[in-house]
């Protein structure tokens, strides 16, 4: 059948399947096993940071300037572990939403097979993050209880573009910071390896999330678009504001009350988040998901 006689919806489906095949091919050629790729055996060197210090929530504050070098390194290790723990929490939400979306669909479809590949990737990433956080000497950081329950509701109720756009926000924010950390020789080598693995494999996940978001919005009406824009923005706010747990400061040996107060108004960190998420905001704007109500939550999360 010539392309001129193929219905538009069939052309779209074939194009989507072609993208999924290419993602599957890429996964087969360039994927990692964290169990063997990451150096889990070498003891943690306390002379290393856990993240680029510029990404610390206290960097640029008066308190940061008072900290010793050892205290700064202890803090970034706790912050990196907290980000990893939040990543596990959201990856578990992601896996359930993707599996629910693919439930009872055609298993011969490359899109179905790619979705399961992504879930398998996320399982490995979660184990990798868990082992990494433990090696950094951190406790099990979790979002606050109300946020955990909101996440439980979101993973149960979110569908279509709301699910995939929220997935994209979480992945893009992590991707930006981890690209800096993986190139920074001040960061512990095993953390850099973890970040590199995640950046490489998440690039495929972000491609899929962007394509799925566009596809689900193709025939969306104004009301549905407005509603899901707010849902995605609220989810993004709680994901981003949960990345660094309030307990990291005490666990790094700092004055927790002072640290939280200075981190809350740290304009350096807010500016870093805004500039790093410019590409993400451009995509959301192109998808018409940056509505006025949604902007309120992105601004509160310092994403725009």
PDB file of C-alpha atoms in Angstrom:
ATOM      1  CA  UNK A   1       0.000   0.000   0.000  1.00  0.00           C
ATOM      2  CA  UNK A   2       1.485   3.366  -0.955  1.00  0.00           C
ATOM      3  CA  UNK A   3       1.990   5.984   1.713  1.00  0.00           C
ATOM      4  CA  UNK A   4      -0.611   8.190   0.010  1.00  0.00           C
ATOM      5  CA  UNK A   5      -3.341   5.653   0.778  1.00  0.00           C
ATOM      6  CA  UNK A   6      -2.386   5.080   4.411  1.00  0.00           C
ATOM      7  CA  UNK A   7      -4.759   6.763   6.833  1.00  0.00           C
ATOM      8  CA  UNK A   8      -3.234   9.517   9.015  1.00  0.00           C
ATOM      9  CA  UNK A   9      -3.883   7.560  12.218  1.00  0.00           C
ATOM     10  CA  UNK A  10      -2.115   4.534  10.742  1.00  0.00           C
ATOM     11  CA  UNK A  11       0.820   6.707   9.697  1.00  0.00           C
ATOM     12  CA  UNK A  12       1.060   7.999  13.258  1.00  0.00           C
ATOM     13  CA  UNK A  13       0.958   4.491  14.670  1.00  0.00           C
ATOM     14  CA  UNK A  14       3.680   3.276  12.290  1.00  0.00           C
ATOM     15  CA  UNK A  15       5.858   6.271  13.161  1.00  0.00           C
ATOM     16  CA  UNK A  16       5.411   5.594  16.882  1.00  0.00           C
ATOM     17  CA  UNK A  17       6.309   1.942  16.389  1.00  0.00           C
ATOM     18  CA  UNK A  18       9.431   2.971  14.476  1.00  0.00           C
ATOM     19  CA  UNK A  19      10.503   5.186  17.392  1.00  0.00           C
ATOM     20  CA  UNK A  20       9.950   2.292  19.800  1.00  0.00           C
ATOM     21  CA  UNK A  21      12.038  -0.055  17.621  1.00  0.00           C
ATOM     22  CA  UNK A  22      14.892   2.440  17.578  1.00  0.00           C
ATOM     23  CA  UNK A  23      14.704   2.798  21.353  1.00  0.00           C
ATOM     24  CA  UNK A  24      14.792  -0.984  21.726  1.00  0.00           C
ATOM     25  CA  UNK A  25      17.819  -1.182  19.418  1.00  0.00           C
ATOM     26  CA  UNK A  26      19.580   1.538  21.393  1.00  0.00           C
ATOM     27  CA  UNK A  27      18.825  -0.251  24.650  1.00  0.00           C
ATOM     28  CA  UNK A  28      20.247  -3.507  23.292  1.00  0.00           C
ATOM     29  CA  UNK A  29      23.451  -1.759  22.228  1.00  0.00           C
ATOM     30  CA  UNK A  30      23.981   0.681  25.091  1.00  0.00           C
ATOM     31  CA  UNK A  31      22.788  -0.435  28.501  1.00  0.00           C
ATOM     32  CA  UNK A  32      24.655  -1.123  31.717  1.00  0.00           C
ATOM     33  CA  UNK A  33      24.528  -3.584  34.584  1.00  0.00           C
ATOM     34  CA  UNK A  34      25.106  -1.499  37.731  1.00  0.00           C
ATOM     35  CA  UNK A  35      25.992  -4.638  39.687  1.00  0.00           C
ATOM     36  CA  UNK A  36      29.195  -4.961  37.666  1.00  0.00           C
ATOM     37  CA  UNK A  37      29.768  -1.460  36.265  1.00  0.00           C
ATOM     38  CA  UNK A  38      29.780   0.384  39.609  1.00  0.00           C
ATOM     39  CA  UNK A  39      32.681  -0.062  42.021  1.00  0.00           C
ATOM     40  CA  UNK A  40      30.788  -1.195  45.093  1.00  0.00           C
ATOM     41  CA  UNK A  41      33.804  -2.715  46.856  1.00  0.00           C
ATOM     42  CA  UNK A  42      36.155   0.248  47.323  1.00  0.00           C
ATOM     43  CA  UNK A  43      35.376   1.985  50.635  1.00  0.00           C
ATOM     44  CA  UNK A  44      33.943   5.495  50.501  1.00  0.00           C
ATOM     45  CA  UNK A  45      36.653   8.165  50.504  1.00  0.00           C
ATOM     46  CA  UNK A  46      35.440  10.995  52.790  1.00  0.00           C
ATOM     47  CA  UNK A  47      37.584  13.400  50.789  1.00  0.00           C
ATOM     48  CA  UNK A  48      35.007  13.257  47.960  1.00  0.00           C
ATOM     49  CA  UNK A  49      31.748  15.105  47.507  1.00  0.00           C
ATOM     50  CA  UNK A  50      28.507  13.253  46.812  1.00  0.00           C
ATOM     51  CA  UNK A  51      27.441  15.919  44.290  1.00  0.00           C
ATOM     52  CA  UNK A  52      28.928  18.997  42.703  1.00  0.00           C
ATOM     53  CA  UNK A  53      29.087  21.490  45.589  1.00  0.00           C
ATOM     54  CA  UNK A  54      27.497  24.173  43.413  1.00  0.00           C
ATOM     55  CA  UNK A  55      24.338  22.060  43.483  1.00  0.00           C
ATOM     56  CA  UNK A  56      24.168  22.042  47.271  1.00  0.00           C
ATOM     57  CA  UNK A  57      21.107  23.754  48.672  1.00  0.00           C
ATOM     58  CA  UNK A  58      23.410  25.829  50.900  1.00  0.00           C
ATOM     59  CA  UNK A  59      25.992  26.813  48.288  1.00  0.00           C
ATOM     60  CA  UNK A  60      26.338  30.593  48.147  1.00  0.00           C
ATOM     61  CA  UNK A  61      24.803  31.196  51.587  1.00  0.00           C
ATOM     62  CA  UNK A  62      26.485  32.699  54.635  1.00  0.00           C
ATOM     63  CA  UNK A  63      26.253  29.304  56.346  1.00  0.00           C
ATOM     64  CA  UNK A  64      28.073  27.591  53.462  1.00  0.00           C
ATOM     65  CA  UNK A  65      30.924  30.072  53.800  1.00  0.00           C
ATOM     66  CA  UNK A  66      31.302  29.141  57.474  1.00  0.00           C
ATOM     67  CA  UNK A  67      31.447  25.383  56.858  1.00  0.00           C
ATOM     68  CA  UNK A  68      34.718  23.490  56.790  1.00  0.00           C
ATOM     69  CA  UNK A  69      35.660  21.562  53.673  1.00  0.00           C
ATOM     70  CA  UNK A  70      34.831  18.305  55.445  1.00  0.00           C
ATOM     71  CA  UNK A  71      31.387  19.596  56.441  1.00  0.00           C
ATOM     72  CA  UNK A  72      30.633  20.663  52.889  1.00  0.00           C
ATOM     73  CA  UNK A  73      31.573  17.226  51.582  1.00  0.00           C
ATOM     74  CA  UNK A  74      29.486  15.488  54.256  1.00  0.00           C
ATOM     75  CA  UNK A  75      26.526  17.678  53.312  1.00  0.00           C
ATOM     76  CA  UNK A  76      26.728  16.993  49.558  1.00  0.00           C
ATOM     77  CA  UNK A  77      26.951  13.273  50.268  1.00  0.00           C
ATOM     78  CA  UNK A  78      23.752  13.413  52.302  1.00  0.00           C
ATOM     79  CA  UNK A  79      22.034  15.587  49.680  1.00  0.00           C
ATOM     80  CA  UNK A  80      23.041  13.205  46.865  1.00  0.00           C
ATOM     81  CA  UNK A  81      21.677  10.270  48.861  1.00  0.00           C
ATOM     82  CA  UNK A  82      18.417  12.145  49.420  1.00  0.00           C
ATOM     83  CA  UNK A  83      18.068  12.863  45.692  1.00  0.00           C
ATOM     84  CA  UNK A  84      18.695   9.164  44.994  1.00  0.00           C
ATOM     85  CA  UNK A  85      16.051   8.136  47.535  1.00  0.00           C
ATOM     86  CA  UNK A  86      13.519  10.523  46.023  1.00  0.00           C
ATOM     87  CA  UNK A  87      14.411   9.054  42.624  1.00  0.00           C
ATOM     88  CA  UNK A  88      13.554   5.583  43.912  1.00  0.00           C
ATOM     89  CA  UNK A  89      10.208   6.825  45.225  1.00  0.00           C
ATOM     90  CA  UNK A  90       9.261   8.380  41.916  1.00  0.00           C
ATOM     91  CA  UNK A  91      10.630   5.526  39.804  1.00  0.00           C
ATOM     92  CA  UNK A  92       8.289   3.193  41.674  1.00  0.00           C
ATOM     93  CA  UNK A  93       5.401   5.513  40.803  1.00  0.00           C
ATOM     94  CA  UNK A  94       6.604   5.630  37.183  1.00  0.00           C
ATOM     95  CA  UNK A  95       6.794   1.848  36.881  1.00  0.00           C
ATOM     96  CA  UNK A  96       3.238   1.389  38.107  1.00  0.00           C
ATOM     97  CA  UNK A  97       1.857   4.052  35.766  1.00  0.00           C
ATOM     98  CA  UNK A  98       3.628   2.567  32.742  1.00  0.00           C
ATOM     99  CA  UNK A  99       2.502  -0.967  33.568  1.00  0.00           C
ATOM    100  CA  UNK A 100      -1.067   0.222  34.079  1.00  0.00           C
ATOM    101  CA  UNK A 101      -0.956   2.057  30.749  1.00  0.00           C
ATOM    102  CA  UNK A 102       0.248  -1.081  28.956  1.00  0.00           C
ATOM    103  CA  UNK A 103      -2.136  -3.469  30.700  1.00  0.00           C
ATOM    104  CA  UNK A 104      -3.798  -5.892  28.231  1.00  0.00           C
ATOM    105  CA  UNK A 105      -2.311  -4.131  25.184  1.00  0.00           C
ATOM    106  CA  UNK A 106      -0.757  -5.886  22.188  1.00  0.00           C
ATOM    107  CA  UNK A 107       2.514  -7.492  23.376  1.00  0.00           C
ATOM    108  CA  UNK A 108       3.757  -7.757  19.789  1.00  0.00           C
ATOM    109  CA  UNK A 109       3.704  -3.965  19.473  1.00  0.00           C
ATOM    110  CA  UNK A 110       7.226  -2.460  19.817  1.00  0.00           C
ATOM    111  CA  UNK A 111       5.750   0.246  22.035  1.00  0.00           C
ATOM    112  CA  UNK A 112       4.593  -2.411  24.523  1.00  0.00           C
ATOM    113  CA  UNK A 113       8.022  -4.048  24.461  1.00  0.00           C
ATOM    114  CA  UNK A 114       9.784  -0.732  24.938  1.00  0.00           C
ATOM    115  CA  UNK A 115       7.533   0.103  27.900  1.00  0.00           C
ATOM    116  CA  UNK A 116       8.565  -3.138  29.618  1.00  0.00           C
ATOM    117  CA  UNK A 117      12.200  -2.386  28.796  1.00  0.00           C
ATOM    118  CA  UNK A 118      11.824   0.980  30.496  1.00  0.00           C
ATOM    119  CA  UNK A 119      10.310  -0.656  33.576  1.00  0.00           C
ATOM    120  CA  UNK A 120      13.249  -3.088  33.687  1.00  0.00           C
ATOM    121  CA  UNK A 121      15.664  -0.148  33.452  1.00  0.00           C
ATOM    122  CA  UNK A 122      13.914   1.616  36.310  1.00  0.00           C
ATOM    123  CA  UNK A 123      14.101  -1.486  38.506  1.00  0.00           C
ATOM    124  CA  UNK A 124      17.873  -1.597  37.996  1.00  0.00           C
ATOM    125  CA  UNK A 125      18.160   2.143  38.592  1.00  0.00           C
ATOM    126  CA  UNK A 126      16.249   1.912  41.869  1.00  0.00           C
ATOM    127  CA  UNK A 127      18.526  -0.845  43.165  1.00  0.00           C
ATOM    128  CA  UNK A 128      21.548   1.152  41.996  1.00  0.00           C
ATOM    129  CA  UNK A 129      20.338   4.295  43.783  1.00  0.00           C
ATOM    130  CA  UNK A 130      19.607   2.312  46.949  1.00  0.00           C
ATOM    131  CA  UNK A 131      23.090   0.800  47.038  1.00  0.00           C
ATOM    132  CA  UNK A 132      24.609   4.181  46.238  1.00  0.00           C
ATOM    133  CA  UNK A 133      22.760   5.920  49.069  1.00  0.00           C
ATOM    134  CA  UNK A 134      23.846   3.205  51.496  1.00  0.00           C
ATOM    135  CA  UNK A 135      27.478   3.562  50.406  1.00  0.00           C
ATOM    136  CA  UNK A 136      27.244   7.316  50.975  1.00  0.00           C
ATOM    137  CA  UNK A 137      26.431   6.538  54.604  1.00  0.00           C
ATOM    138  CA  UNK A 138      22.911   7.904  54.496  1.00  0.00           C
ATOM    139  CA  UNK A 139      19.687   6.714  56.123  1.00  0.00           C
ATOM    140  CA  UNK A 140      16.547   5.902  54.150  1.00  0.00           C
ATOM    141  CA  UNK A 141      15.261   9.324  53.153  1.00  0.00           C
ATOM    142  CA  UNK A 142      11.578   9.446  52.252  1.00  0.00           C
ATOM    143  CA  UNK A 143       9.201  12.263  51.297  1.00  0.00           C
ATOM    144  CA  UNK A 144       6.927  13.533  54.052  1.00  0.00           C
ATOM    145  CA  UNK A 145       3.895  11.335  54.752  1.00  0.00           C
ATOM    146  CA  UNK A 146       1.344  13.613  53.024  1.00  0.00           C
ATOM    147  CA  UNK A 147       3.532  13.630  49.882  1.00  0.00           C
ATOM    148  CA  UNK A 148       3.811   9.839  49.961  1.00  0.00           C
ATOM    149  CA  UNK A 149       0.012   9.605  50.090  1.00  0.00           C
ATOM    150  CA  UNK A 150      -0.365  12.138  47.260  1.00  0.00           C
ATOM    151  CA  UNK A 151       2.030   9.999  45.240  1.00  0.00           C
ATOM    152  CA  UNK A 152      -0.078   6.940  46.006  1.00  0.00           C
ATOM    153  CA  UNK A 153      -3.150   8.732  44.646  1.00  0.00           C
ATOM    154  CA  UNK A 154      -1.286  10.075  41.628  1.00  0.00           C
ATOM    155  CA  UNK A 155       0.051   6.682  40.536  1.00  0.00           C
ATOM    156  CA  UNK A 156      -3.461   5.251  40.854  1.00  0.00           C
ATOM    157  CA  UNK A 157      -5.394   7.980  39.083  1.00  0.00           C
ATOM    158  CA  UNK A 158      -3.034   9.695  36.631  1.00  0.00           C
ATOM    159  CA  UNK A 159      -3.272   8.581  33.028  1.00  0.00           C
ATOM    160  CA  UNK A 160      -2.297   9.658  29.534  1.00  0.00           C
ATOM    161  CA  UNK A 161      -0.478  12.947  29.190  1.00  0.00           C
ATOM    162  CA  UNK A 162      -0.645  13.683  32.927  1.00  0.00           C
ATOM    163  CA  UNK A 163       1.320  10.527  33.700  1.00  0.00           C
ATOM    164  CA  UNK A 164       3.894  10.884  30.941  1.00  0.00           C
ATOM    165  CA  UNK A 165       4.473  14.622  31.375  1.00  0.00           C
ATOM    166  CA  UNK A 166       5.032  14.169  35.116  1.00  0.00           C
ATOM    167  CA  UNK A 167       7.454  11.337  34.349  1.00  0.00           C
ATOM    168  CA  UNK A 168       9.280  13.694  31.996  1.00  0.00           C
ATOM    169  CA  UNK A 169       9.587  16.462  34.580  1.00  0.00           C
ATOM    170  CA  UNK A 170      11.128  14.139  37.175  1.00  0.00           C
ATOM    171  CA  UNK A 171      13.541  12.631  34.657  1.00  0.00           C
ATOM    172  CA  UNK A 172      14.616  15.945  33.142  1.00  0.00           C
ATOM    173  CA  UNK A 173      15.336  17.607  36.482  1.00  0.00           C
ATOM    174  CA  UNK A 174      17.478  14.649  37.575  1.00  0.00           C
ATOM    175  CA  UNK A 175      19.183  14.534  34.185  1.00  0.00           C
ATOM    176  CA  UNK A 176      20.353  18.144  34.345  1.00  0.00           C
ATOM    177  CA  UNK A 177      22.003  17.895  37.746  1.00  0.00           C
ATOM    178  CA  UNK A 178      23.489  14.455  37.118  1.00  0.00           C
ATOM    179  CA  UNK A 179      25.178  15.609  33.906  1.00  0.00           C
ATOM    180  CA  UNK A 180      27.136  18.060  36.042  1.00  0.00           C
ATOM    181  CA  UNK A 181      27.924  15.530  38.758  1.00  0.00           C
ATOM    182  CA  UNK A 182      29.170  12.794  36.419  1.00  0.00           C
ATOM    183  CA  UNK A 183      31.824  15.107  34.945  1.00  0.00           C
ATOM    184  CA  UNK A 184      32.993  16.541  38.259  1.00  0.00           C
ATOM    185  CA  UNK A 185      36.198  14.973  39.597  1.00  0.00           C
ATOM    186  CA  UNK A 186      35.398  16.292  43.074  1.00  0.00           C
ATOM    187  CA  UNK A 187      32.493  13.815  43.196  1.00  0.00           C
ATOM    188  CA  UNK A 188      33.094  10.253  44.437  1.00  0.00           C
ATOM    189  CA  UNK A 189      33.974   8.005  41.453  1.00  0.00           C
ATOM    190  CA  UNK A 190      31.213   5.470  42.153  1.00  0.00           C
ATOM    191  CA  UNK A 191      28.628   8.299  42.262  1.00  0.00           C
ATOM    192  CA  UNK A 192      29.910   9.590  38.926  1.00  0.00           C
ATOM    193  CA  UNK A 193      29.476   6.116  37.431  1.00  0.00           C
ATOM    194  CA  UNK A 194      25.923   5.897  38.789  1.00  0.00           C
ATOM    195  CA  UNK A 195      25.123   9.290  37.298  1.00  0.00           C
ATOM    196  CA  UNK A 196      26.600   8.356  33.931  1.00  0.00           C
ATOM    197  CA  UNK A 197      24.545   5.147  33.748  1.00  0.00           C
ATOM    198  CA  UNK A 198      21.383   7.011  34.660  1.00  0.00           C
ATOM    199  CA  UNK A 199      21.972   9.845  32.176  1.00  0.00           C
ATOM    200  CA  UNK A 200      22.630   7.463  29.269  1.00  0.00           C
ATOM    201  CA  UNK A 201      19.642   5.232  29.910  1.00  0.00           C
ATOM    202  CA  UNK A 202      17.227   7.989  30.919  1.00  0.00           C
ATOM    203  CA  UNK A 203      17.813   9.806  27.632  1.00  0.00           C
ATOM    204  CA  UNK A 204      15.757   7.059  25.974  1.00  0.00           C
ATOM    205  CA  UNK A 205      13.068   7.295  28.642  1.00  0.00           C
ATOM    206  CA  UNK A 206      12.773  11.054  28.134  1.00  0.00           C
ATOM    207  CA  UNK A 207      12.397  10.603  24.370  1.00  0.00           C
ATOM    208  CA  UNK A 208       9.554   8.148  24.977  1.00  0.00           C
ATOM    209  CA  UNK A 209       7.872  10.409  27.571  1.00  0.00           C
ATOM    210  CA  UNK A 210       7.989  13.422  25.258  1.00  0.00           C
ATOM    211  CA  UNK A 211       6.528  11.438  22.358  1.00  0.00           C
ATOM    212  CA  UNK A 212       3.803   9.927  24.529  1.00  0.00           C
ATOM    213  CA  UNK A 213       2.889  13.336  25.965  1.00  0.00           C
ATOM    214  CA  UNK A 214       2.536  14.816  22.473  1.00  0.00           C
ATOM    215  CA  UNK A 215       0.544  11.807  21.272  1.00  0.00           C
ATOM    216  CA  UNK A 216      -1.905  11.848  24.185  1.00  0.00           C
ATOM    217  CA  UNK A 217      -2.475  15.584  23.754  1.00  0.00           C
ATOM    218  CA  UNK A 218      -3.073  15.354  20.005  1.00  0.00           C
ATOM    219  CA  UNK A 219      -6.860  15.391  20.278  1.00  0.00           C
ATOM    220  CA  UNK A 220      -7.192  16.833  23.779  1.00  0.00           C
ATOM    221  CA  UNK A 221      -9.826  19.495  24.285  1.00  0.00           C
ATOM    222  CA  UNK A 222      -9.288  22.750  26.154  1.00  0.00           C
ATOM    223  CA  UNK A 223     -10.770  21.552  29.453  1.00  0.00           C
ATOM    224  CA  UNK A 224      -8.748  18.358  29.524  1.00  0.00           C
ATOM    225  CA  UNK A 225      -5.564  20.246  28.643  1.00  0.00           C
ATOM    226  CA  UNK A 226      -6.164  22.859  31.364  1.00  0.00           C
ATOM    227  CA  UNK A 227      -6.884  20.197  33.986  1.00  0.00           C
ATOM    228  CA  UNK A 228      -3.873  18.053  33.194  1.00  0.00           C
ATOM    229  CA  UNK A 229      -1.588  21.080  33.014  1.00  0.00           C
ATOM    230  CA  UNK A 230      -2.394  21.768  36.677  1.00  0.00           C
ATOM    231  CA  UNK A 231      -2.098  18.093  37.671  1.00  0.00           C
ATOM    232  CA  UNK A 232       1.367  17.873  36.107  1.00  0.00           C
ATOM    233  CA  UNK A 233       2.452  21.146  37.723  1.00  0.00           C
ATOM    234  CA  UNK A 234       1.314  20.031  41.193  1.00  0.00           C
ATOM    235  CA  UNK A 235       3.077  16.677  40.772  1.00  0.00           C
ATOM    236  CA  UNK A 236       6.220  18.494  39.631  1.00  0.00           C
ATOM    237  CA  UNK A 237       6.133  20.796  42.640  1.00  0.00           C
ATOM    238  CA  UNK A 238       6.047  17.915  45.116  1.00  0.00           C
ATOM    239  CA  UNK A 239       8.685  15.913  43.241  1.00  0.00           C
ATOM    240  CA  UNK A 240      11.172  18.781  43.118  1.00  0.00           C
ATOM    241  CA  UNK A 241      10.564  20.036  46.663  1.00  0.00           C
ATOM    242  CA  UNK A 242      10.998  16.494  48.006  1.00  0.00           C
ATOM    243  CA  UNK A 243      14.407  15.919  46.453  1.00  0.00           C
ATOM    244  CA  UNK A 244      16.417  17.177  49.422  1.00  0.00           C
ATOM    245  CA  UNK A 245      15.023  15.902  52.694  1.00  0.00           C
ATOM    246  CA  UNK A 246      15.039  18.325  55.616  1.00  0.00           C
ATOM    247  CA  UNK A 247      16.967  15.763  57.697  1.00  0.00           C
ATOM    248  CA  UNK A 248      20.108  15.929  55.534  1.00  0.00           C
ATOM    249  CA  UNK A 249      21.429  18.899  57.492  1.00  0.00           C
ATOM    250  CA  UNK A 250      21.281  17.235  60.908  1.00  0.00           C
ATOM    251  CA  UNK A 251      22.734  14.028  59.461  1.00  0.00           C
ATOM    252  CA  UNK A 252      25.650  16.056  58.084  1.00  0.00           C
ATOM    253  CA  UNK A 253      26.252  17.493  61.561  1.00  0.00           C
ATOM    254  CA  UNK A 254      24.875  20.970  60.839  1.00  0.00           C
ATOM    255  CA  UNK A 255      22.478  23.261  62.663  1.00  0.00           C
ATOM    256  CA  UNK A 256      19.322  21.969  61.005  1.00  0.00           C
ATOM    257  CA  UNK A 257      17.105  24.956  61.799  1.00  0.00           C
ATOM    258  CA  UNK A 258      19.571  27.496  60.446  1.00  0.00           C
ATOM    259  CA  UNK A 259      20.399  25.357  57.401  1.00  0.00           C
ATOM    260  CA  UNK A 260      16.739  24.931  56.442  1.00  0.00           C
ATOM    261  CA  UNK A 261      16.098  28.655  56.829  1.00  0.00           C
ATOM    262  CA  UNK A 262      19.050  29.650  54.618  1.00  0.00           C
ATOM    263  CA  UNK A 263      18.342  26.946  52.033  1.00  0.00           C
ATOM    264  CA  UNK A 264      14.752  28.130  51.735  1.00  0.00           C
ATOM    265  CA  UNK A 265      15.819  31.570  50.521  1.00  0.00           C
ATOM    266  CA  UNK A 266      18.973  30.545  48.649  1.00  0.00           C
ATOM    267  CA  UNK A 267      18.736  32.496  45.392  1.00  0.00           C
ATOM    268  CA  UNK A 268      21.782  30.745  43.910  1.00  0.00           C
ATOM    269  CA  UNK A 269      20.088  27.353  44.086  1.00  0.00           C
ATOM    270  CA  UNK A 270      16.799  28.725  42.802  1.00  0.00           C
ATOM    271  CA  UNK A 271      18.552  30.384  39.865  1.00  0.00           C
ATOM    272  CA  UNK A 272      20.417  27.160  39.081  1.00  0.00           C
ATOM    273  CA  UNK A 273      17.164  25.200  39.001  1.00  0.00           C
ATOM    274  CA  UNK A 274      15.466  27.769  36.752  1.00  0.00           C
ATOM    275  CA  UNK A 275      18.292  27.962  34.220  1.00  0.00           C
ATOM    276  CA  UNK A 276      18.724  24.191  34.132  1.00  0.00           C
ATOM    277  CA  UNK A 277      15.037  23.579  33.403  1.00  0.00           C
ATOM    278  CA  UNK A 278      14.690  26.031  30.521  1.00  0.00           C
ATOM    279  CA  UNK A 279      14.529  23.251  27.917  1.00  0.00           C
ATOM    280  CA  UNK A 280      11.871  21.402  29.899  1.00  0.00           C
ATOM    281  CA  UNK A 281       9.760  24.541  30.219  1.00  0.00           C
ATOM    282  CA  UNK A 282      10.067  25.140  26.469  1.00  0.00           C
ATOM    283  CA  UNK A 283       8.696  21.661  25.827  1.00  0.00           C
ATOM    284  CA  UNK A 284       5.798  22.133  28.236  1.00  0.00           C
ATOM    285  CA  UNK A 285       5.021  25.469  26.592  1.00  0.00           C
ATOM    286  CA  UNK A 286       5.058  23.853  23.131  1.00  0.00           C
ATOM    287  CA  UNK A 287       2.623  21.224  24.438  1.00  0.00           C
ATOM    288  CA  UNK A 288       0.437  24.048  25.807  1.00  0.00           C
ATOM    289  CA  UNK A 289       0.837  22.786  29.367  1.00  0.00           C
ATOM    290  CA  UNK A 290       2.194  26.056  30.782  1.00  0.00           C
ATOM    291  CA  UNK A 291      -1.147  27.554  31.709  1.00  0.00           C
ATOM    292  CA  UNK A 292      -1.453  30.385  34.232  1.00  0.00           C
ATOM    293  CA  UNK A 293      -2.549  28.092  37.092  1.00  0.00           C
ATOM    294  CA  UNK A 294       0.290  25.678  36.246  1.00  0.00           C
ATOM    295  CA  UNK A 295       2.843  28.495  36.232  1.00  0.00           C
ATOM    296  CA  UNK A 296       2.017  29.215  39.865  1.00  0.00           C
ATOM    297  CA  UNK A 297       3.352  25.808  40.950  1.00  0.00           C
ATOM    298  CA  UNK A 298       6.398  25.877  38.653  1.00  0.00           C
ATOM    299  CA  UNK A 299       7.379  29.269  40.058  1.00  0.00           C
ATOM    300  CA  UNK A 300       6.938  28.040  43.625  1.00  0.00           C
ATOM    301  CA  UNK A 301       9.248  25.118  42.817  1.00  0.00           C
ATOM    302  CA  UNK A 302      11.758  27.560  41.239  1.00  0.00           C
ATOM    303  CA  UNK A 303      11.515  25.785  37.884  1.00  0.00           C
ATOM    304  CA  UNK A 304      10.631  28.952  36.007  1.00  0.00           C
TER     305      UNK A 304
END
